[in-house]
Every structure is written in structure tokens, then in C-alpha cells.
Amino acid sequence: MATVRISELGEFVGQQVTVRGWVVTTRSSGKIAFLVLRDGTGLVQGVLARKEVDDALWERFAGLTQETALAVTGTVRADARAPGGFELTLTDLAVTGPSTDFPITPKEHGTSYLFEHRHLWLRSRRQVAIARVRHEVVQAIRDFFYARDFVLVDTPILTGSIGEEAGNLFSTDYFDLGKAYLGQTGQLYGEAAAAALGRIYCFGPTFRAEKSKTRRHLTEFWMVEPEVAFNDSDDNMRLQEDFVSYVVGRAVERRGAELRELERDTSPLERVQAPFPRISYTDAVAKLNTLGSDITWGRDLGGDDETLLAREYDRPVFVFNYPREVKAFYMKENPDDPRTVLGNDCLAPEGYGEIIGGSQREDDYDRLLARIVAQGLDPQAYGWYLDLRRYGTFVHSGFGLGLERTVAWICGLSHIREAIAFPRQIHRLFP
Amino acid sequence: MATVRISELGEFVGQQVTVRGWVVTTRSSGKIAFLVLRDGTGLVQGVLARKEVDDALWERFAGLTQETALAVTGTVRADARAPGGFELTLTDLAVTGPSTDFPITPKEHGTSYLFEHRHLWLRSRRQVAIARVRHEVVQAIRDFFYARDFVLVDTPILTGSIGEEAGNLFSTDYFDLGKAYLGQTGQLYGEAAAAALGRIYCFGPTFRAEKSKTRRHLTEFWMVEPEVAFNDSDDNMRLQEDFVSYVVGRAVERRGAELRELERDTSPLERVQAPFPRISYTDAVAKLNTLGSDITWGRDLGGDDETLLAREYDRPVFVFNYPREVKAFYMKENPDDPRTVLGNDCLAPEGYGEIIGGSQREDDYDRLLARIVAQGLDPQAYGWYLDLRRYGTFVHSGFGLGLERTVAWICGLSHIREAIAFPRQIHRLFP
């Protein structure tokens, strides 16, 4: 007799099989009893008729509690009304792992309580659905780049050099070499790799020791950062819109069941098609002023400004050529307006805000050095990065997309902490 | 006129195109000049005939130096003798990024020098080939699990709990929560996720602050760790052999050009087919003694023992059921011989040693607690991990495969530090 996963039941209709999993719920009329079982691949209902089973089995059933691990044996029946489309007519049942007073019950729990029990909360239907969407998004990201001959380059977490501002970094003692910092971007390394391999991407965890407690911040999050030799800022935005459209489209196409479980209205996601509208920072400020914002030229867009602006469009929007004072030192000066840099953000619709920051990189040695000095960074620490402008400097561009923000948007989550299995926030390091 | 990548030249035979890239080498007979250009996607030779070009172009060519960035224009000709199969008859050439005294020349450099210039050394043919093999291996790993419905679960780097021995960990201050440690395994989290999702894997950087200076150690390396609900130790080894065979096979199949560049004899790799031979630890010790090792029962296999044993087989070999004293606390006690645990290593052939460690996990609450206490670990810190045995405990198994060791083996590298773009060793944190 075959031991099968719930997702495979369709191949065994009419046959007797064994399924291993955990109890979700049970109910009984006294004559007929129902069991919903989960095994990580899906849910199936098991049915037990009192008059067809012996007393011992009926008793064992009566003793089942939430999250008891068990092996059930039964005949697979197709049933369109059943969750998953199949039902099991049970003939046997063995408890393999008891469970008493499982901490996450169908009743409401507070957020703190749920995150303290995250290792168990992950078993709930909603969390399973989010995990599967995240999984699909990650594979879609990797497939997109693999199919386009981008080479994955894993950039280091432990770094001596510092990517952006010197604050907000976690550090650790590193043998006799002093402090190592946990990388908050792989970009600088990605630029070196782009000179070797043409088109590359890195995709790994990044770290920010910011004391931000917003619904859009984690101290540890995953970021994908492609970097392309010979792409300018326009090429870069084209790559971004193709990329975001692909990833969102694939999640909608392949994870419809999970998005329904999350009660996500997918129509806004279906509108995510390239090309995306583009608006310069300068025009965006003017538009925001007409919409009621008091933002003035030179200030960065706040979260409210992003939401206000994004609401004007039915898909993600690019805001490009920001004032250089609000952007990182490595962005290329705009030759048409040196107050600005050739960078862009991509704002998601529905209030989800920035999901991408990208730019053409400064490829002029002297200008880059001047920017490093002006920001109070140590040119020595950036010696290797400056080398890229010393030996065959090249036009190149790239961007970073935050995974959890993207998953939160696609799933329709109000806080990104649910978009990762074990979120890290300034007050949360367990489990 | 199209601007194309070198890898795309085959689609443009007979046409005039522009290619952007960097100078590898130049040579000239005075009448005819040759340029080898790379752009990250491949190499192409450009040819310039003195009598067919003007003086200015001939002069510009004469000034080219190694790693000069340039845009060349020319007609694509198929030429079976040419690297890549195509040649460019050049009609124009523009220098876009000069390069003077590029530090990595065709002459021999010392290892330290090369790693200090790793950001530039990555451009060399051998390093490009390694990067592409690594890229393929990673995608093969992810595709293997995606196709089999394993759900990717990214486990945290910053952890309060500690996976293995309490030493050898990097730590950082974490706001008001004391110290956070950089994870050296995602396994414990993976076990929690397996109870939610059935079959999962994590794949990310892991950290060991070991003072090991061997050719098989890095302080930061990538590890893939699947975990499967209801798999026992035998199922676990079957998964490992299918997995390793797939990954190696795909690298051989799709990265033949790169493996040739590395002068890798692929015949030992082609023999990597499931099933792999299996030998118990006890039998392995006896066999090693006949082979001349003085290992005694109860000691772990050393690197020399691994090499000696692996030499007896034409493909990877499993050594299973080690003494529990040499293995981690979470491995399940062997019911047939409680001195041992249901764990295995997988040893690669050709002296590459251990690439996988795996085990069935202890699923008995009391036994696991006793092991935690016996190892001097804090049961409080493992409370959430123990919960997995309290609520619906289940048979489950998993393993960890070290990416860099696997890439080094496939590429035939003598040291794993070349298997990652920016290696971290106890004396190396830059670039």
C-alpha cells in the first residue's frame, strides 16, 4: 500500500493509501466523524462511519487533538466539495505524535503572542500560503535572471568596507583584523563582478541596525541586486519593469490558490505590466504639491508622499533623477542637471511604497572620489571600489529589490514581518 | 546597427554590429592586427587590416592596453578556429575607459597578491569559468527542490539560539536584547518549517568563527539544507544521492566549456550516479584499519581517513551511523545500537572529503532534552525547538551540503577559497 502526500492523492483515486500528517480539526455527529488533516502539501478530509469501524478505532479518533501527528489509512474518493478535491474514507488511524494544548488555537491571539510562537504559528493556513508565495517569488526571481544569462554572484556578508552610511551597521569582532560589518548591500561587490561577467545578480540577506519600528522595516531582510555592464539609467528602468512584471505575473499565475487563501484581490496585480509610468523627481514634487503635499524640492519623498503619488497610477511608477543630496554617493551625476543623479525608485501601488532603488553608477574616478570624501567616507576603504574606475571604467547600472516588501505587496500584508519565516526586528530575536 | 553581447554574435553573421567590452590581449604584425575582447559573456577576436583602415584608427589600436574598456564596430564572420566560433572584421574602435598598468598580468602572481586584487582577478578566464560553474550549481540546487515541491524557507542569520557548539560563533550587539549570533546552520528553523510545509530547504550564508586555516574552511560559506517530514535516515540518503547526482550531472551537461577551461577531467564526475555505496561507520573503521589507518572505534574520521576510504569507491560514498559522541546533539539515537546515531556523511571522491552531513533528527522529547543537557546547552534557549517534539512530534530528516566544497570538487580546485567571489578567511576580510 502506498504512503502518499496529500498533493498526490489525485493519482490514487479508488485505492487504499496511507497519509501522514497533523490534525487540523475534528468533528463528529456520533454516527459519522470528520477529520481535517494537513501534511504541508495540502489539506484532506478523512471520514469515519461509526457502524463501519471497530470500537478501538472510534475511540482513537475521539482522542485526537489539534496538531496530533498521525498516519491514517483509507480509500481515496474524488469529491469536488472537499478541500483539495479528494476525501479519504478511513479504515485505520495511528497516533504517532501526541499533542496536548497546542498554543495556537482557532481563537484570536495577540501579535506578540503569535510571534513568540512563530515556530508553531507557521503551521496555520495563512502562514503556509504566505510561505509558498514567497517561495514562488524567490524562484521566479532566480529563473528570470538565469534565463537571461545573468550570473549569480554571492557577495560577502562580512565586510571591511562599508556600503552606505557608516551608522546603522551591525559589527562583530573578526580575529586579528578588528571589526567586520554585516553588509547592507552587495552592490559594490556586484559592480566588480559585472566588469568580470557582464550581467550579474546577488541575492542574499542584508542587515540594517536601524532603530526603525515601522511596518516596512526589518533588521534582516533579503534583497536581490542585479548589476549590468553597459546599461544606462533608461536600460535599468526597462530591466526593472520587465523584472517586476515577470515576478508578479508568475506569482499570480502559479500561486492562485494561496492568494485566494489570503483573500488577495489579484486584479491590481494583473495590471502590473511593462512599461511602467515614469515621472522625474522634479515633476513628482510639483504633482505632489497639487495633490496637497507640502514637500519642497530637495527633500526626499516620505512614505505618505509615496502613497499619494502611487495612487495616481494603476501600476508601479518610477520616480527618477532625485536630488543628489538625498541619494547615495555612488549614483552618477546627471549631466543635464548636476543637482540630480541618474537614479530611480520604483513605487508599488496600493500604498506599498518603494520596492526598488536603482541607479546608473558614477563611472568617473574623480567625481566618485570627490563624493566619497564629501560624505566623510574613507577613500582608503574604497580603494578597491575606485579601482573599477581606474581600470577600464564602464557605464553600468543596477538596482535592489527588497524581497519582503515585494512579498508583502503581492500577498496584501499590512506588515512585512509576516513575509519572512522568522522576522528580526529591533525587539525580536526569538525564536 | 545593433549593439550586441559576444554570446549573441551567432545571430548576426554577415552583419555589422557594435560590441562593448574590455581588452584581453592585442598583437600586430604591422600589416594586420588582432584584438581579443571580453564582455563577460565570452571572448571574440577582432581583426584589423592596416591597408583597410585610416591612420587614426590604426593609432588608437596601437594604444590599447590590457583591460581598456572600448566599443568596437565590425562585421561578424563565422570562423571555426576562433574562440567562440566568430570573428569581427573591425571598422571602428572607440576607447571608453582607459586602463594603465592593470595589476593582474599574464605573468604569475602570488596567492596573497591575487586575493588582495580579487575584485580585478575575477576578470581572468579561469575565475570567470569558476563563477559560471558556481552559478549553475546554485540554480541546479534550487531547480531540483522546486521541481520536487520543496518550499524554500529562508532561515535567520541573526539568532538568539545556538545551533551547534557554543564556541566558534560570531556575535554582534543587538539593541536591548544582548548578543545576537550569526547562524552556522538553518537546520533547527528548518525543522520547524518542515512541520508546517512538509518538505523544505534553506539555502544561505552560514558562519563559523573557527580558527581553521585548511584548504577546506572559510569563515563565511553557503550551505543548502533540506528537511523532510516523515523521511527516515534511509530516505534521507536516497534524497542525497539523487540530489548530488542531479547537481553534478547538470554542471557537466551545461558547463562543459567552463570545465574544459579549468582543464577538469569530467570522467570522475560522469560516474556520479545514484545509488551511492553505503558503509557503516563501524565497517568503515575496520576497512580503514586494513588500509593502514590507526583509527579506533569512537573517533571521528579525519581528512586523511576520508580520503583513504573514498579512494575505494568510484563515486561518492555514504558513511552512516557514527558514534554519537562525535556528532551533534540533535541526531536520533540508533535503536539497534544506542552507542550510535542515525546520521551520515557523504564523502566526495578524488580526495575532496565530506560534502554533506545529514541525519534523522531525534524526535523523542525526553531523549532530546537529555542530550541538550548533556552537552551543556541551555534548555531554555532550545524551548521552541523542544516544542516540535511536544506538539505532534514526527519522524524527520535532513542534511546540509556545503556549496563551496561542492563547487571546488566539481571544478577540481585545490582550495575552496577560489569557489566564492570574495572569500572570507581568518586573515582575509578585504576586498
PDB file of N, CA and C in Angstrom, chain A residues 187-237:
ATOM      1  N   GLN A 187      25.998  45.581  -3.518  1.00  0.00           N
ATOM      2  CA  GLN A 187      26.170  46.306  -4.768  1.00  0.00           C
ATOM      3  C   GLN A 187      27.613  46.579  -5.176  1.00  0.00           C
ATOM      4  N   LEU A 188      28.412  47.042  -4.227  1.00  0.00           N
ATOM      5  CA  LEU A 188      29.771  47.430  -4.615  1.00  0.00           C
ATOM      6  C   LEU A 188      30.513  46.217  -5.156  1.00  0.00           C
ATOM      7  N   TYR A 189      30.309  45.074  -4.500  1.00  0.00           N
ATOM      8  CA  TYR A 189      30.908  43.832  -4.986  1.00  0.00           C
ATOM      9  C   TYR A 189      30.295  43.424  -6.321  1.00  0.00           C
ATOM     10  N   GLY A 190      29.010  43.677  -6.445  1.00  0.00           N
ATOM     11  CA  GLY A 190      28.326  43.365  -7.696  1.00  0.00           C
ATOM     12  C   GLY A 190      28.887  44.160  -8.867  1.00  0.00           C
ATOM     13  N   GLU A 191      29.287  45.402  -8.603  1.00  0.00           N
ATOM     14  CA  GLU A 191      29.887  46.203  -9.672  1.00  0.00           C
ATOM     15  C   GLU A 191      31.203  45.588 -10.145  1.00  0.00           C
ATOM     16  N   ALA A 192      32.008  45.119  -9.185  1.00  0.00           N
ATOM     17  CA  ALA A 192      33.270  44.462  -9.567  1.00  0.00           C
ATOM     18  C   ALA A 192      32.981  43.216 -10.402  1.00  0.00           C
ATOM     19  N   ALA A 193      31.956  42.484  -9.996  1.00  0.00           N
ATOM     20  CA  ALA A 193      31.621  41.249 -10.709  1.00  0.00           C
ATOM     21  C   ALA A 193      31.057  41.541 -12.101  1.00  0.00           C
ATOM     22  N   ALA A 194      30.340  42.654 -12.241  1.00  0.00           N
ATOM     23  CA  ALA A 194      29.773  42.999 -13.551  1.00  0.00           C
ATOM     24  C   ALA A 194      30.883  43.260 -14.571  1.00  0.00           C
ATOM     25  N   ALA A 195      32.017  43.781 -14.106  1.00  0.00           N
ATOM     26  CA  ALA A 195      33.146  44.002 -15.012  1.00  0.00           C
ATOM     27  C   ALA A 195      33.765  42.677 -15.444  1.00  0.00           C
ATOM     28  N   ALA A 196      33.549  41.635 -14.659  1.00  0.00           N
ATOM     29  CA  ALA A 196      34.102  40.323 -14.986  1.00  0.00           C
ATOM     30  C   ALA A 196      33.126  39.490 -15.814  1.00  0.00           C
ATOM     31  N   LEU A 197      31.831  39.636 -15.509  1.00  0.00           N
ATOM     32  CA  LEU A 197      30.839  38.687 -16.025  1.00  0.00           C
ATOM     33  C   LEU A 197      29.716  39.349 -16.817  1.00  0.00           C
ATOM     34  N   GLY A 198      29.753  40.661 -16.958  1.00  0.00           N
ATOM     35  CA  GLY A 198      28.769  41.345 -17.792  1.00  0.00           C
ATOM     36  C   GLY A 198      27.461  41.640 -17.082  1.00  0.00           C
ATOM     37  N   ARG A 199      26.666  40.604 -16.884  1.00  0.00           N
ATOM     38  CA  ARG A 199      25.391  40.767 -16.172  1.00  0.00           C
ATOM     39  C   ARG A 199      25.417  39.839 -14.977  1.00  0.00           C
ATOM     40  N   ILE A 200      25.237  40.377 -13.833  1.00  0.00           N
ATOM     41  CA  ILE A 200      25.264  39.556 -12.621  1.00  0.00           C
ATOM     42  C   ILE A 200      24.099  39.922 -11.729  1.00  0.00           C
ATOM     43  N   TYR A 201      23.840  39.058 -10.760  1.00  0.00           N
ATOM     44  CA  TYR A 201      22.967  39.473  -9.661  1.00  0.00           C
ATOM     45  C   TYR A 201      23.444  38.803  -8.393  1.00  0.00           C
ATOM     46  N   CYS A 202      23.205  39.471  -7.285  1.00  0.00           N
ATOM     47  CA  CYS A 202      23.397  38.827  -5.994  1.00  0.00           C
ATOM     48  C   CYS A 202      22.035  38.808  -5.316  1.00  0.00           C
ATOM     49  N   PHE A 203      21.879  37.899  -4.389  1.00  0.00           N
ATOM     50  CA  PHE A 203      20.567  37.730  -3.754  1.00  0.00           C
ATOM     51  C   PHE A 203      20.835  37.033  -2.425  1.00  0.00           C
ATOM     52  N   GLY A 204      20.779  37.804  -1.372  1.00  0.00           N
ATOM     53  CA  GLY A 204      21.066  37.228  -0.069  1.00  0.00           C
ATOM     54  C   GLY A 204      20.514  38.125   1.025  1.00  0.00           C
ATOM     55  N   PRO A 205      20.758  37.727   2.270  1.00  0.00           N
ATOM     56  CA  PRO A 205      20.282  38.535   3.384  1.00  0.00           C
ATOM     57  C   PRO A 205      21.122  39.804   3.530  1.00  0.00           C
ATOM     58  N   THR A 206      20.479  40.877   3.927  1.00  0.00           N
ATOM     59  CA  THR A 206      21.168  42.129   4.205  1.00  0.00           C
ATOM     60  C   THR A 206      20.707  42.625   5.571  1.00  0.00           C
ATOM     61  N   PHE A 207      21.484  43.514   6.145  1.00  0.00           N
ATOM     62  CA  PHE A 207      21.317  43.852   7.556  1.00  0.00           C
ATOM     63  C   PHE A 207      21.322  45.360   7.758  1.00  0.00           C
ATOM     64  N   ARG A 208      20.376  45.849   8.527  1.00  0.00           N
ATOM     65  CA  ARG A 208      20.388  47.267   8.910  1.00  0.00           C
ATOM     66  C   ARG A 208      20.065  47.369  10.389  1.00  0.00           C
ATOM     67  N   ALA A 209      20.974  47.972  11.114  1.00  0.00           N
ATOM     68  CA  ALA A 209      20.788  48.133  12.557  1.00  0.00           C
ATOM     69  C   ALA A 209      20.028  49.421  12.864  1.00  0.00           C
ATOM     70  N   GLU A 210      19.089  49.770  11.990  1.00  0.00           N
ATOM     71  CA  GLU A 210      18.283  50.982  12.178  1.00  0.00           C
ATOM     72  C   GLU A 210      17.280  50.794  13.301  1.00  0.00           C
ATOM     73  N   LYS A 211      17.069  51.843  14.061  1.00  0.00           N
ATOM     74  CA  LYS A 211      16.050  51.763  15.108  1.00  0.00           C
ATOM     75  C   LYS A 211      14.673  52.120  14.555  1.00  0.00           C
ATOM     76  N   SER A 212      14.328  51.542  13.399  1.00  0.00           N
ATOM     77  CA  SER A 212      13.028  51.816  12.792  1.00  0.00           C
ATOM     78  C   SER A 212      12.029  50.758  13.231  1.00  0.00           C
ATOM     79  N   LYS A 213      10.883  51.229  13.651  1.00  0.00           N
ATOM     80  CA  LYS A 213       9.848  50.289  14.090  1.00  0.00           C
ATOM     81  C   LYS A 213       8.636  50.324  13.178  1.00  0.00           C
ATOM     82  N   THR A 214       8.836  50.691  11.907  1.00  0.00           N
ATOM     83  CA  THR A 214       7.680  50.798  11.016  1.00  0.00           C
ATOM     84  C   THR A 214       7.269  49.431  10.486  1.00  0.00           C
ATOM     85  N   ARG A 215       6.147  49.411   9.794  1.00  0.00           N
ATOM     86  CA  ARG A 215       5.654  48.161   9.212  1.00  0.00           C
ATOM     87  C   ARG A 215       6.423  47.801   7.955  1.00  0.00           C
ATOM     88  N   ARG A 216       7.421  48.606   7.593  1.00  0.00           N
ATOM     89  CA  ARG A 216       8.192  48.358   6.383  1.00  0.00           C
ATOM     90  C   ARG A 216       9.668  48.097   6.679  1.00  0.00           C
ATOM     91  N   HIS A 217      10.010  47.845   7.926  1.00  0.00           N
ATOM     92  CA  HIS A 217      11.415  47.628   8.274  1.00  0.00           C
ATOM     93  C   HIS A 217      11.654  46.341   9.040  1.00  0.00           C
ATOM     94  N   LEU A 218      12.703  45.654   8.651  1.00  0.00           N
ATOM     95  CA  LEU A 218      13.234  44.521   9.394  1.00  0.00           C
ATOM     96  C   LEU A 218      14.732  44.798   9.565  1.00  0.00           C
ATOM     97  N   THR A 219      15.353  44.190  10.576  1.00  0.00           N
ATOM     98  CA  THR A 219      16.799  44.376  10.716  1.00  0.00           C
ATOM     99  C   THR A 219      17.561  43.415   9.797  1.00  0.00           C
ATOM    100  N   GLU A 220      16.894  42.334   9.398  1.00  0.00           N
ATOM    101  CA  GLU A 220      17.480  41.350   8.487  1.00  0.00           C
ATOM    102  C   GLU A 220      16.461  41.078   7.406  1.00  0.00           C
ATOM    103  N   PHE A 221      16.825  41.300   6.166  1.00  0.00           N
ATOM    104  CA  PHE A 221      15.883  41.059   5.073  1.00  0.00           C
ATOM    105  C   PHE A 221      16.660  40.654   3.827  1.00  0.00           C
ATOM    106  N   TRP A 222      15.960  40.067   2.885  1.00  0.00           N
ATOM    107  CA  TRP A 222      16.617  39.605   1.664  1.00  0.00           C
ATOM    108  C   TRP A 222      16.454  40.635   0.546  1.00  0.00           C
ATOM    109  N   MET A 223      17.524  40.785  -0.207  1.00  0.00           N
ATOM    110  CA  MET A 223      17.491  41.762  -1.291  1.00  0.00           C
ATOM    111  C   MET A 223      18.145  41.145  -2.513  1.00  0.00           C
ATOM    112  N   VAL A 224      17.542  41.346  -3.669  1.00  0.00           N
ATOM    113  CA  VAL A 224      18.150  40.909  -4.929  1.00  0.00           C
ATOM    114  C   VAL A 224      18.679  42.142  -5.648  1.00  0.00           C
ATOM    115  N   GLU A 225      19.926  42.053  -6.105  1.00  0.00           N
ATOM    116  CA  GLU A 225      20.587  43.216  -6.690  1.00  0.00           C
ATOM    117  C   GLU A 225      21.305  42.841  -7.992  1.00  0.00           C
ATOM    118  N   PRO A 226      20.641  43.051  -9.127  1.00  0.00           N
ATOM    119  CA  PRO A 226      21.334  42.864 -10.394  1.00  0.00           C
ATOM    120  C   PRO A 226      22.230  44.061 -10.720  1.00  0.00           C
ATOM    121  N   GLU A 227      23.260  43.809 -11.502  1.00  0.00           N
ATOM    122  CA  GLU A 227      24.174  44.863 -11.949  1.00  0.00           C
ATOM    123  C   GLU A 227      24.578  44.525 -13.379  1.00  0.00           C
ATOM    124  N   VAL A 228      24.460  45.506 -14.267  1.00  0.00           N
ATOM    125  CA  VAL A 228      24.660  45.215 -15.684  1.00  0.00           C
ATOM    126  C   VAL A 228      25.657  46.176 -16.316  1.00  0.00           C
ATOM    127  N   ALA A 229      26.723  45.573 -16.850  1.00  0.00           N
ATOM    128  CA  ALA A 229      27.701  46.365 -17.591  1.00  0.00           C
ATOM    129  C   ALA A 229      27.041  46.935 -18.842  1.00  0.00           C
ATOM    130  N   PHE A 230      27.282  48.209 -19.090  1.00  0.00           N
ATOM    131  CA  PHE A 230      26.839  48.925 -20.287  1.00  0.00           C
ATOM    132  C   PHE A 230      25.358  49.276 -20.288  1.00  0.00           C
ATOM    133  N   ASN A 231      24.651  49.037 -19.201  1.00  0.00           N
ATOM    134  CA  ASN A 231      23.283  49.541 -19.078  1.00  0.00           C
ATOM    135  C   ASN A 231      23.323  50.963 -18.526  1.00  0.00           C
ATOM    136  N   ASP A 232      22.563  51.858 -19.143  1.00  0.00           N
ATOM    137  CA  ASP A 232      22.424  53.196 -18.565  1.00  0.00           C
ATOM    138  C   ASP A 232      21.125  53.247 -17.756  1.00  0.00           C
ATOM    139  N   SER A 233      20.805  54.416 -17.269  1.00  0.00           N
ATOM    140  CA  SER A 233      19.666  54.552 -16.371  1.00  0.00           C
ATOM    141  C   SER A 233      18.346  54.150 -17.042  1.00  0.00           C
ATOM    142  N   ASP A 234      18.213  54.468 -18.325  1.00  0.00           N
ATOM    143  CA  ASP A 234      16.999  54.063 -19.049  1.00  0.00           C
ATOM    144  C   ASP A 234      16.916  52.551 -19.186  1.00  0.00           C
ATOM    145  N   ASP A 235      18.027  51.936 -19.604  1.00  0.00           N
ATOM    146  CA  ASP A 235      18.058  50.467 -19.697  1.00  0.00           C
ATOM    147  C   ASP A 235      17.689  49.857 -18.348  1.00  0.00           C
ATOM    148  N   ASN A 236      18.196  50.495 -17.309  1.00  0.00           N
ATOM    149  CA  ASN A 236      17.994  49.991 -15.954  1.00  0.00           C
ATOM    150  C   ASN A 236      16.510  49.977 -15.592  1.00  0.00           C
ATOM    151  N   MET A 237      15.808  51.036 -15.938  1.00  0.00           N
ATOM    152  CA  MET A 237      14.363  51.071 -15.643  1.00  0.00           C
ATOM    153  C   MET A 237      13.607  50.058 -16.504  1.00  0.00           C
TER     154      MET A 237
END
